[in-house]
């Protein structure tokens, strides 16, 4: 559990290269290199751009750490739903 949290934080910091936000290019790279197994459409740049827009709560075109956590939360929720087989109410 601790290592998972460390990985999550380190991945963001490494991808952001010392900045507070991930720009589109860094976000795309992160998704493609790290999340291909959990997410569909990671080979599609337009799908990743759509996803980034969905995460971008303050509409600044970048993904902050908080917005990144939204993605992690979404993926964790999807994973737990698929593991428990409760996909019936996916709305
Ligand atoms: Ca943002």
JSON list of C-alpha atoms and ligand atoms in Angstrom, two decimals:
[
{"chain": "A", "resi": 1, "resn": "UNK", "atom": "CA", "xyz": [0.00, 0.00, 0.00]},
{"chain": "A", "resi": 2, "resn": "UNK", "atom": "CA", "xyz": [2.72, 2.49, 0.96]},
{"chain": "A", "resi": 3, "resn": "UNK", "atom": "CA", "xyz": [4.72, 1.63, -2.12]},
{"chain": "A", "resi": 4, "resn": "UNK", "atom": "CA", "xyz": [1.65, 2.17, -4.28]},
{"chain": "A", "resi": 5, "resn": "UNK", "atom": "CA", "xyz": [1.17, 5.65, -2.83]},
{"chain": "A", "resi": 6, "resn": "UNK", "atom": "CA", "xyz": [4.85, 6.46, -3.25]},
{"chain": "A", "resi": 7, "resn": "UNK", "atom": "CA", "xyz": [4.74, 5.29, -6.85]},
{"chain": "A", "resi": 8, "resn": "UNK", "atom": "CA", "xyz": [1.68, 7.41, -7.51]},
{"chain": "A", "resi": 9, "resn": "UNK", "atom": "CA", "xyz": [3.35, 10.54, -6.11]},
{"chain": "A", "resi": 10, "resn": "UNK", "atom": "CA", "xyz": [6.74, 9.88, -7.68]},
{"chain": "A", "resi": 11, "resn": "UNK", "atom": "CA", "xyz": [5.16, 9.24, -11.07]},
{"chain": "A", "resi": 12, "resn": "UNK", "atom": "CA", "xyz": [3.46, 12.63, -10.96]},
{"chain": "A", "resi": 13, "resn": "UNK", "atom": "CA", "xyz": [6.56, 14.48, -9.77]},
{"chain": "A", "resi": 14, "resn": "UNK", "atom": "CA", "xyz": [8.81, 12.82, -12.33]},
{"chain": "A", "resi": 15, "resn": "UNK", "atom": "CA", "xyz": [6.38, 13.49, -15.15]},
{"chain": "A", "resi": 16, "resn": "UNK", "atom": "CA", "xyz": [5.86, 17.11, -14.10]},
{"chain": "A", "resi": 17, "resn": "UNK", "atom": "CA", "xyz": [9.65, 17.65, -13.89]},
{"chain": "A", "resi": 18, "resn": "UNK", "atom": "CA", "xyz": [9.53, 19.88, -10.87]},
{"chain": "A", "resi": 19, "resn": "UNK", "atom": "CA", "xyz": [6.54, 21.89, -11.99]},
{"chain": "A", "resi": 20, "resn": "UNK", "atom": "CA", "xyz": [3.21, 21.96, -10.21]},
{"chain": "A", "resi": 21, "resn": "UNK", "atom": "CA", "xyz": [1.21, 20.76, -13.19]},
{"chain": "A", "resi": 22, "resn": "UNK", "atom": "CA", "xyz": [1.46, 18.27, -16.00]},
{"chain": "A", "resi": 23, "resn": "UNK", "atom": "CA", "xyz": [1.14, 19.87, -19.40]},
{"chain": "A", "resi": 24, "resn": "UNK", "atom": "CA", "xyz": [-0.72, 17.98, -22.13]},
{"chain": "A", "resi": 25, "resn": "UNK", "atom": "CA", "xyz": [2.42, 16.42, -23.51]},
{"chain": "A", "resi": 26, "resn": "UNK", "atom": "CA", "xyz": [3.57, 15.13, -20.12]},
{"chain": "A", "resi": 27, "resn": "UNK", "atom": "CA", "xyz": [0.11, 13.89, -19.28]},
{"chain": "A", "resi": 28, "resn": "UNK", "atom": "CA", "xyz": [-0.15, 12.02, -22.57]},
{"chain": "A", "resi": 29, "resn": "UNK", "atom": "CA", "xyz": [3.24, 10.43, -22.01]},
{"chain": "A", "resi": 30, "resn": "UNK", "atom": "CA", "xyz": [2.32, 9.40, -18.47]},
{"chain": "A", "resi": 31, "resn": "UNK", "atom": "CA", "xyz": [-0.94, 7.79, -19.56]},
{"chain": "A", "resi": 32, "resn": "UNK", "atom": "CA", "xyz": [0.62, 5.97, -22.49]},
{"chain": "A", "resi": 33, "resn": "UNK", "atom": "CA", "xyz": [3.62, 4.68, -20.57]},
{"chain": "A", "resi": 34, "resn": "UNK", "atom": "CA", "xyz": [1.95, 3.89, -17.22]},
{"chain": "A", "resi": 35, "resn": "UNK", "atom": "CA", "xyz": [-1.72, 3.19, -17.71]},
{"chain": "A", "resi": 36, "resn": "UNK", "atom": "CA", "xyz": [-2.02, 1.09, -20.84]},
{"chain": "A", "resi": 37, "resn": "UNK", "atom": "CA", "xyz": [-3.04, -1.96, -18.85]},
{"chain": "A", "resi": 38, "resn": "UNK", "atom": "CA", "xyz": [-5.86, -0.29, -16.92]},
{"chain": "A", "resi": 39, "resn": "UNK", "atom": "CA", "xyz": [-7.29, 2.01, -19.52]},
{"chain": "A", "resi": 40, "resn": "UNK", "atom": "CA", "xyz": [-8.66, 1.58, -22.97]},
{"chain": "A", "resi": 41, "resn": "UNK", "atom": "CA", "xyz": [-7.80, 4.01, -25.75]},
{"chain": "A", "resi": 42, "resn": "UNK", "atom": "CA", "xyz": [-4.36, 4.94, -24.41]},
{"chain": "A", "resi": 43, "resn": "UNK", "atom": "CA", "xyz": [-3.05, 4.59, -27.97]},
{"chain": "A", "resi": 44, "resn": "UNK", "atom": "CA", "xyz": [-5.46, 7.31, -29.09]},
{"chain": "A", "resi": 45, "resn": "UNK", "atom": "CA", "xyz": [-4.17, 10.84, -28.56]},
{"chain": "A", "resi": 46, "resn": "UNK", "atom": "CA", "xyz": [-7.62, 12.36, -28.98]},
{"chain": "A", "resi": 47, "resn": "UNK", "atom": "CA", "xyz": [-9.06, 10.04, -26.33]},
{"chain": "A", "resi": 48, "resn": "UNK", "atom": "CA", "xyz": [-6.32, 11.11, -23.92]},
{"chain": "A", "resi": 49, "resn": "UNK", "atom": "CA", "xyz": [-7.03, 14.78, -24.69]},
{"chain": "A", "resi": 50, "resn": "UNK", "atom": "CA", "xyz": [-10.71, 14.24, -23.94]},
{"chain": "A", "resi": 51, "resn": "UNK", "atom": "CA", "xyz": [-9.78, 12.57, -20.67]},
{"chain": "A", "resi": 52, "resn": "UNK", "atom": "CA", "xyz": [-7.51, 15.47, -19.76]},
{"chain": "A", "resi": 53, "resn": "UNK", "atom": "CA", "xyz": [-10.33, 17.95, -20.38]},
{"chain": "A", "resi": 54, "resn": "UNK", "atom": "CA", "xyz": [-12.56, 15.89, -18.12]},
{"chain": "A", "resi": 55, "resn": "UNK", "atom": "CA", "xyz": [-9.98, 16.03, -15.33]},
{"chain": "A", "resi": 56, "resn": "UNK", "atom": "CA", "xyz": [-9.14, 19.70, -15.75]},
{"chain": "A", "resi": 57, "resn": "UNK", "atom": "CA", "xyz": [-11.39, 21.20, -13.11]},
{"chain": "A", "resi": 58, "resn": "UNK", "atom": "CA", "xyz": [-9.98, 24.73, -13.31]},
{"chain": "A", "resi": 59, "resn": "UNK", "atom": "CA", "xyz": [-9.72, 24.64, -17.12]},
{"chain": "A", "resi": 60, "resn": "UNK", "atom": "CA", "xyz": [-6.12, 25.82, -17.29]},
{"chain": "A", "resi": 61, "resn": "UNK", "atom": "CA", "xyz": [-5.19, 23.17, -19.85]},
{"chain": "A", "resi": 62, "resn": "UNK", "atom": "CA", "xyz": [-2.90, 21.40, -17.39]},
{"chain": "A", "resi": 63, "resn": "UNK", "atom": "CA", "xyz": [-3.30, 18.60, -14.88]},
{"chain": "A", "resi": 64, "resn": "UNK", "atom": "CA", "xyz": [-2.55, 19.51, -11.27]},
{"chain": "A", "resi": 65, "resn": "UNK", "atom": "CA", "xyz": [-1.76, 16.96, -8.59]},
{"chain": "A", "resi": 66, "resn": "UNK", "atom": "CA", "xyz": [-5.32, 17.21, -7.31]},
{"chain": "A", "resi": 67, "resn": "UNK", "atom": "CA", "xyz": [-6.71, 16.63, -10.79]},
{"chain": "A", "resi": 68, "resn": "UNK", "atom": "CA", "xyz": [-4.33, 13.70, -11.22]},
{"chain": "A", "resi": 69, "resn": "UNK", "atom": "CA", "xyz": [-5.73, 12.22, -8.03]},
{"chain": "A", "resi": 70, "resn": "UNK", "atom": "CA", "xyz": [-9.14, 12.41, -9.67]},
{"chain": "A", "resi": 71, "resn": "UNK", "atom": "CA", "xyz": [-7.83, 10.15, -12.41]},
{"chain": "A", "resi": 72, "resn": "UNK", "atom": "CA", "xyz": [-6.35, 7.71, -9.88]},
{"chain": "A", "resi": 73, "resn": "UNK", "atom": "CA", "xyz": [-9.64, 7.68, -7.98]},
{"chain": "A", "resi": 74, "resn": "UNK", "atom": "CA", "xyz": [-11.57, 7.02, -11.15]},
{"chain": "A", "resi": 75, "resn": "UNK", "atom": "CA", "xyz": [-9.25, 4.16, -12.15]},
{"chain": "A", "resi": 76, "resn": "UNK", "atom": "CA", "xyz": [-9.33, 2.65, -8.66]},
{"chain": "A", "resi": 77, "resn": "UNK", "atom": "CA", "xyz": [-13.12, 2.77, -8.67]},
{"chain": "A", "resi": 78, "resn": "UNK", "atom": "CA", "xyz": [-13.32, 1.18, -12.11]},
{"chain": "A", "resi": 79, "resn": "UNK", "atom": "CA", "xyz": [-10.90, -1.53, -11.05]},
{"chain": "A", "resi": 80, "resn": "UNK", "atom": "CA", "xyz": [-12.81, -2.35, -7.87]},
{"chain": "A", "resi": 81, "resn": "UNK", "atom": "CA", "xyz": [-16.07, -2.47, -9.81]},
{"chain": "A", "resi": 82, "resn": "UNK", "atom": "CA", "xyz": [-14.66, -4.82, -12.42]},
{"chain": "A", "resi": 83, "resn": "UNK", "atom": "CA", "xyz": [-13.12, -7.05, -9.72]},
{"chain": "A", "resi": 84, "resn": "UNK", "atom": "CA", "xyz": [-16.35, -7.26, -7.77]},
{"chain": "A", "resi": 85, "resn": "UNK", "atom": "CA", "xyz": [-18.38, -7.70, -10.92]},
{"chain": "A", "resi": 86, "resn": "UNK", "atom": "CA", "xyz": [-20.70, -4.81, -10.14]},
{"chain": "A", "resi": 87, "resn": "UNK", "atom": "CA", "xyz": [-20.62, -3.18, -13.52]},
{"chain": "A", "resi": 88, "resn": "UNK", "atom": "CA", "xyz": [-24.39, -3.24, -13.82]},
{"chain": "A", "resi": 89, "resn": "UNK", "atom": "CA", "xyz": [-24.84, 0.33, -12.64]},
{"chain": "A", "resi": 90, "resn": "UNK", "atom": "CA", "xyz": [-22.03, 1.91, -14.64]},
{"chain": "A", "resi": 91, "resn": "UNK", "atom": "CA", "xyz": [-23.66, 5.16, -15.57]},
{"chain": "B", "resi": 1, "resn": "LIG", "atom": "CA1", "xyz": [-6.02, 22.11, -14.30]}
]
